[in-house]
XYZ file of C-alpha atoms in Angstrom:
411
model
C -23.769 -75.494 -49.055
C -26.938 -74.530 -47.235
C -28.582 -77.011 -44.839
C -32.342 -77.506 -44.954
C -32.368 -76.347 -41.324
C -30.892 -73.005 -42.409
C -33.596 -72.333 -44.998
C -35.945 -69.457 -44.309
C -39.621 -70.400 -44.227
C -42.985 -68.667 -43.970
C -46.287 -70.248 -42.967
C -49.382 -68.275 -43.927
C -52.513 -69.244 -42.012
C -55.421 -68.461 -44.337
C -55.778 -68.628 -48.108
C -57.914 -65.552 -48.589
C -57.042 -62.225 -50.191
C -54.517 -61.049 -47.578
C -52.792 -64.422 -47.186
C -52.332 -65.163 -50.880
C -51.281 -61.613 -51.721
C -48.704 -61.560 -48.913
C -47.356 -64.949 -50.003
C -46.766 -63.802 -53.562
C -45.114 -60.581 -52.398
C -42.812 -62.363 -49.927
C -41.828 -64.991 -52.501
C -41.134 -62.292 -55.098
C -38.734 -60.465 -52.767
C -37.126 -63.641 -51.417
C -37.183 -66.361 -54.128
C -35.396 -68.827 -51.838
C -38.011 -68.407 -49.097
C -40.133 -71.524 -48.559
C -43.747 -70.333 -48.520
C -46.631 -72.535 -47.399
C -50.241 -71.319 -47.357
C -52.616 -73.350 -45.199
C -56.335 -73.006 -45.862
C -59.145 -75.008 -44.270
C -61.676 -74.326 -47.029
C -61.296 -73.097 -50.596
C -58.671 -70.583 -51.628
C -59.871 -67.028 -52.339
C -63.496 -68.084 -51.792
C -64.652 -64.575 -50.789
C -62.871 -63.050 -53.758
C -64.639 -65.423 -56.135
C -68.138 -64.580 -54.881
C -67.580 -60.841 -54.423
C -69.653 -58.500 -56.548
C -72.151 -61.258 -57.302
C -69.433 -63.444 -58.799
C -67.728 -60.605 -60.683
C -64.701 -60.558 -58.312
C -65.186 -57.011 -57.005
C -61.663 -56.834 -55.558
C -61.154 -53.120 -54.845
C -62.628 -49.644 -55.249
C -61.152 -47.809 -58.221
C -63.116 -44.608 -57.570
C -61.563 -43.765 -54.207
C -57.815 -43.417 -54.812
C -56.839 -40.715 -52.305
C -55.494 -42.431 -49.135
C -57.221 -40.009 -46.737
C -60.537 -40.288 -48.555
C -60.135 -44.047 -48.767
C -59.630 -44.331 -45.001
C -62.974 -42.617 -44.357
C -64.719 -45.769 -45.590
C -63.564 -47.820 -42.586
C -65.790 -47.594 -39.471
C -63.123 -49.474 -37.515
C -59.600 -48.370 -38.443
C -60.177 -44.908 -39.938
C -57.793 -43.006 -37.645
C -54.981 -45.541 -37.953
C -55.292 -46.157 -41.711
C -55.322 -42.519 -42.835
C -51.518 -42.275 -42.456
C -49.032 -44.206 -44.566
C -50.984 -47.495 -44.754
C -52.718 -46.966 -48.111
C -49.874 -44.801 -49.436
C -47.670 -47.893 -49.337
C -49.978 -49.908 -51.575
C -53.342 -48.494 -52.614
C -56.096 -49.401 -55.085
C -54.087 -48.367 -58.150
C -51.158 -50.498 -57.002
C -53.523 -53.420 -56.508
C -54.980 -53.029 -59.979
C -51.504 -52.790 -61.547
C -50.001 -55.649 -59.559
C -52.063 -58.830 -59.445
C -50.144 -61.988 -60.153
C -49.944 -65.536 -58.891
C -46.672 -67.493 -58.895
C -44.162 -69.353 -56.780
C -46.368 -70.197 -53.778
C -47.072 -73.709 -52.490
C -50.742 -74.163 -51.554
C -52.086 -76.744 -49.099
C -55.886 -77.063 -49.335
C -58.157 -78.966 -46.964
C -55.969 -78.386 -43.903
C -56.171 -76.132 -40.885
C -53.778 -74.821 -38.247
C -54.654 -75.983 -34.752
C -51.829 -74.291 -32.872
C -48.307 -72.932 -32.870
C -45.459 -72.613 -30.407
C -42.022 -71.002 -30.426
C -39.025 -73.317 -29.925
C -35.688 -72.561 -28.249
C -34.244 -71.316 -31.546
C -36.973 -68.700 -31.899
C -38.670 -70.574 -34.726
C -42.399 -71.201 -34.885
C -43.606 -74.807 -34.795
C -46.976 -74.790 -36.557
C -49.386 -77.660 -35.882
C -51.331 -78.575 -39.021
C -54.388 -80.817 -38.897
C -55.999 -82.458 -41.918
C -59.796 -82.420 -41.892
C -60.503 -85.786 -43.475
C -58.220 -88.026 -41.426
C -56.812 -88.221 -37.926
C -53.501 -86.725 -38.956
C -51.334 -83.995 -37.420
C -48.236 -82.548 -39.048
C -45.721 -80.035 -37.693
C -44.022 -77.368 -39.795
C -41.086 -75.253 -38.625
C -41.297 -71.628 -39.706
C -39.199 -68.508 -39.233
C -42.227 -66.341 -39.887
C -45.977 -66.788 -39.488
C -48.643 -64.601 -41.062
C -52.162 -64.907 -39.646
C -54.693 -63.982 -42.327
C -57.675 -66.046 -41.218
C -60.411 -63.462 -41.755
C -63.166 -63.669 -39.139
C -62.383 -67.286 -38.228
C -62.240 -68.109 -34.518
C -59.042 -69.976 -35.325
C -57.216 -66.705 -35.984
C -58.433 -65.079 -32.765
C -57.339 -68.119 -30.747
C -53.946 -68.075 -32.454
C -53.499 -64.374 -31.662
C -54.568 -64.816 -28.032
C -52.139 -67.729 -27.691
C -49.321 -65.285 -28.437
C -50.378 -62.552 -26.039
C -52.820 -60.500 -28.085
C -56.130 -59.171 -26.811
C -59.237 -59.602 -28.961
C -61.963 -57.015 -29.452
C -65.134 -59.175 -29.439
C -66.246 -59.695 -33.061
C -69.747 -58.673 -34.143
C -71.419 -58.819 -37.597
C -71.173 -55.941 -40.046
C -72.572 -55.319 -43.547
C -75.998 -56.916 -43.150
C -79.556 -56.130 -44.255
C -82.341 -54.917 -41.960
C -85.361 -56.948 -40.957
C -88.372 -54.599 -40.774
C -91.386 -55.040 -38.490
C -94.013 -54.015 -41.083
C -94.937 -57.301 -42.821
C -96.818 -55.396 -45.534
C -93.474 -54.232 -46.877
C -93.015 -57.731 -48.326
C -95.583 -56.793 -50.999
C -92.937 -54.442 -52.398
C -90.186 -57.068 -52.565
C -87.921 -56.311 -55.508
C -88.728 -52.603 -55.695
C -85.549 -50.524 -55.802
C -84.779 -46.836 -55.323
C -81.796 -45.251 -57.039
C -81.352 -42.534 -54.422
C -82.710 -42.243 -50.887
C -81.348 -40.744 -47.682
C -81.686 -42.972 -44.625
C -80.929 -42.150 -41.001
C -80.368 -44.854 -38.385
C -81.580 -43.968 -34.893
C -80.074 -46.031 -32.060
C -80.751 -45.983 -28.327
C -77.028 -46.348 -27.622
C -76.167 -43.100 -29.438
C -77.605 -39.945 -27.899
C -76.162 -37.383 -30.299
C -76.458 -37.485 -34.068
C -73.491 -39.138 -35.797
C -72.976 -38.016 -39.421
C -72.021 -41.561 -40.494
C -75.445 -42.829 -39.411
C -77.064 -40.872 -42.247
C -76.333 -42.292 -45.695
C -77.496 -41.525 -49.240
C -77.629 -43.945 -52.157
C -79.546 -46.921 -53.621
C -81.944 -49.017 -51.517
C -83.825 -52.257 -52.199
C -86.962 -53.758 -50.634
C -86.649 -57.482 -49.824
C -89.015 -60.185 -48.563
C -87.914 -59.499 -44.996
C -87.100 -55.788 -45.036
C -84.572 -53.414 -46.568
C -81.209 -53.890 -48.277
C -78.911 -52.111 -50.732
C -75.754 -49.992 -50.328
C -77.404 -47.443 -48.018
C -78.551 -50.105 -45.551
C -75.254 -52.008 -45.687
C -73.260 -48.842 -44.966
C -75.526 -47.996 -42.024
C -75.120 -51.521 -40.650
C -71.339 -51.077 -40.796
C -71.213 -47.723 -39.026
C -73.709 -48.861 -36.398
C -72.495 -52.473 -36.134
C -71.487 -52.505 -32.469
C -74.393 -50.378 -31.244
C -76.879 -52.474 -33.224
C -75.424 -55.607 -31.644
C -75.724 -54.083 -28.156
C -79.340 -53.058 -28.856
C -80.147 -56.575 -30.154
C -80.743 -55.144 -33.635
C -83.643 -52.957 -32.530
C -83.608 -49.470 -34.064
C -85.540 -46.856 -36.013
C -84.796 -46.101 -39.654
C -86.021 -42.813 -41.121
C -86.040 -42.783 -44.933
C -86.309 -39.793 -47.251
C -87.401 -41.262 -50.596
C -86.888 -38.027 -52.547
C -83.885 -36.346 -50.859
C -83.310 -33.850 -53.673
C -86.741 -32.223 -53.287
C -87.560 -30.066 -50.239
C -90.742 -30.992 -48.371
C -92.426 -27.675 -49.228
C -91.740 -28.350 -52.910
C -93.158 -31.857 -52.505
C -96.387 -30.363 -51.156
C -96.510 -27.802 -53.963
C -96.076 -30.530 -56.612
C -98.861 -32.618 -55.048
C -101.268 -29.671 -54.865
C -100.524 -28.725 -58.488
C -101.060 -32.336 -59.528
C -104.413 -32.359 -57.754
C -105.500 -29.293 -59.747
C -104.101 -30.446 -63.108
C -105.332 -34.058 -62.896
C -108.607 -33.566 -61.037
C -110.486 -36.090 -63.205
C -107.762 -38.767 -63.147
C -107.561 -41.652 -60.694
C -104.839 -41.190 -58.088
C -103.386 -44.658 -58.741
C -102.934 -44.044 -62.480
C -101.652 -40.473 -62.519
C -99.014 -39.477 -59.979
C -96.157 -36.936 -60.046
C -93.300 -38.176 -62.245
C -90.965 -35.676 -60.560
C -90.712 -38.035 -57.593
C -89.230 -40.856 -59.681
C -91.385 -43.486 -57.946
C -92.656 -46.753 -59.406
C -96.389 -47.508 -59.494
C -96.159 -50.370 -56.967
C -94.630 -48.075 -54.378
C -97.121 -45.286 -55.074
C -99.991 -47.732 -54.587
C -98.451 -48.924 -51.320
C -98.127 -45.307 -50.206
C -101.827 -44.688 -50.890
C -102.740 -47.763 -48.832
C -100.752 -46.426 -45.869
C -102.863 -43.268 -46.029
C -106.110 -45.288 -46.379
C -106.745 -43.819 -49.827
C -108.598 -45.760 -52.530
C -106.524 -45.848 -55.705
C -109.695 -45.516 -57.809
C -110.682 -42.188 -56.287
C -110.121 -39.047 -58.367
C -107.509 -36.457 -57.540
C -110.223 -33.835 -57.106
C -111.595 -35.686 -54.072
C -108.277 -36.148 -52.236
C -108.265 -33.957 -49.098
C -105.298 -31.602 -48.748
C -104.609 -33.080 -45.313
C -103.887 -36.425 -46.998
C -101.562 -34.757 -49.491
C -99.651 -33.164 -46.613
C -99.438 -36.578 -44.942
C -98.141 -38.178 -48.172
C -95.479 -35.457 -48.458
C -94.369 -36.041 -44.873
C -94.255 -39.808 -45.349
C -92.163 -39.472 -48.520
C -89.673 -37.274 -46.671
C -89.668 -38.907 -43.209
C -90.969 -42.471 -43.396
C -90.022 -44.234 -40.180
C -89.450 -48.002 -40.205
C -88.899 -50.207 -37.172
C -85.791 -52.386 -37.448
C -86.328 -55.640 -35.534
C -83.310 -57.696 -36.576
C -80.673 -58.606 -39.143
C -81.527 -60.143 -42.500
C -82.897 -63.641 -41.986
C -80.254 -65.392 -44.108
C -77.268 -64.440 -41.910
C -75.932 -62.586 -44.913
C -73.325 -60.452 -43.168
C -70.139 -60.307 -45.212
C -67.714 -58.742 -42.742
C -66.897 -58.846 -39.044
C -66.159 -55.849 -36.826
C -63.608 -56.697 -34.133
C -60.426 -58.741 -33.839
C -56.803 -57.952 -32.980
C -56.469 -54.250 -32.014
C -54.388 -52.198 -34.432
C -52.500 -50.776 -31.445
C -50.915 -54.210 -30.948
C -49.275 -54.377 -34.385
C -46.943 -52.119 -36.355
C -48.859 -50.878 -39.396
C -45.603 -50.139 -41.227
C -44.683 -53.851 -41.182
C -47.867 -55.629 -39.965
C -45.671 -57.349 -37.357
C -46.964 -58.161 -33.895
C -45.714 -56.002 -31.026
C -46.163 -59.009 -28.753
C -44.285 -61.731 -30.668
C -41.373 -61.152 -33.082
C -41.793 -62.552 -36.625
C -45.558 -62.963 -36.156
C -47.596 -60.928 -38.644
C -51.286 -60.164 -39.178
C -53.254 -58.938 -42.196
C -56.870 -58.638 -43.283
C -60.085 -59.093 -41.367
C -58.453 -60.823 -38.382
C -57.556 -57.263 -37.341
C -60.058 -54.774 -35.970
C -60.513 -53.164 -39.392
C -63.658 -53.285 -41.488
C -64.926 -51.153 -44.325
C -68.222 -50.348 -45.960
C -69.407 -52.142 -49.079
C -67.710 -51.388 -52.396
C -64.377 -53.217 -52.433
C -62.919 -51.481 -49.378
C -62.534 -54.628 -47.280
C -60.595 -56.326 -50.057
C -58.337 -53.275 -50.372
C -57.555 -53.565 -46.661
C -56.583 -57.193 -47.313
C -54.440 -56.367 -50.366
C -52.644 -53.486 -48.640
C -52.076 -55.345 -45.368
C -50.966 -58.449 -47.260
C -48.587 -56.430 -49.427
C -46.992 -54.720 -46.417
C -46.669 -58.002 -44.492
C -45.270 -59.794 -47.535
C -42.781 -56.982 -48.129
C -41.632 -57.082 -44.495
C -41.257 -60.865 -44.416
C -39.608 -61.016 -47.835
C -37.118 -58.319 -46.853
C -36.304 -60.016 -43.538
C -35.832 -63.384 -45.233
C -33.750 -61.926 -48.056
C -31.482 -60.082 -45.614
C -31.107 -63.203 -43.474
C -30.153 -65.327 -46.486
C -27.672 -62.653 -47.608
C -26.019 -62.615 -44.178
C -25.722 -66.407 -44.233
C -24.115 -66.324 -47.679
C -21.668 -63.629 -46.583
C -20.774 -65.667 -43.493
C -20.135 -68.729 -45.667
C -17.861 -66.715 -47.979
C -15.889 -65.419 -45.005
C -15.420 -68.966 -43.714
C -14.271 -70.157 -47.131
C -11.797 -67.306 -47.401
C -10.274 -67.855 -43.962
């Protein structure tokens, strides 16, 4: 008969995507494993609010592991191997269940030590009362996201920490007049981020896609991707940069000029604010704003617009430079760049190279992706691998104990 002391146990620190997914996987492989998930806040809170409340949990369009890895500014080189081949987006979509895991809400882990038997002793503190509990564990998985708690835990067990900085944030723009365009969106622009800390042009700092004007500046997938690829340099430059936007990337500048000149000839008697080239795909509010920047009266007729102004409009549409003066004012970053270096864990098991039976998964590691479900896929894959490793270790340990008991009974 098995003693309670002989039972295998896992403590998961963090009830987010990686922690919960790993717990389910470990419990599935080792049904007799005692699994406890400790979460200070609400379980799966980021998952619930992702995609504007639609639970945008992965990216189903990028299924090739190598292509998938290219969406991670931190972690690309390490993740392009077997990491996503073990458990990728399709696996996540096909395997998403919730059973057999004990959840402890409203508690946090304040520390952990290793006893003489090699077991972890996890110190658990309840938020609402002056109460400390201790849980023995054979295995500990740290899946605390960007919480300082996780970094402290890792450092306590010999890990170095790459200083965390924000990623995936909007840009605050110096030109206050841009606020008049709040709510205007563009389905396709090309934007280039120019940073003092980067002398040569980096391909990742030029992105194409949708963009949105906000009360404080610019947002949308293009801006968020640029903030991810330039996260550390932007932090070092105190979020001061130049952003060059091409509002009509599919039309060459010479063709833009030709279209404007033709429009001037064909609509000579029309007001410039009422009749503008539809080929550009621009909304009237933006066109009016553009005219203001060139000091043109919207009520003037096309016939009276000097060609020099048309050339200036063409140049502005293709190379409009904005001054970035900060992050979005609502501290709306979703992801952190930094954390435990990937060189200090085994990606095939997610186990620490510093402390046996200590595992990491998710954002606590120095891995972060661009917007579009990639950060959740990192959590699912890392959680799956960690859960598989822990479940296999626990299952093998239990099997050895049972075999030892049978040998004793037979002797």
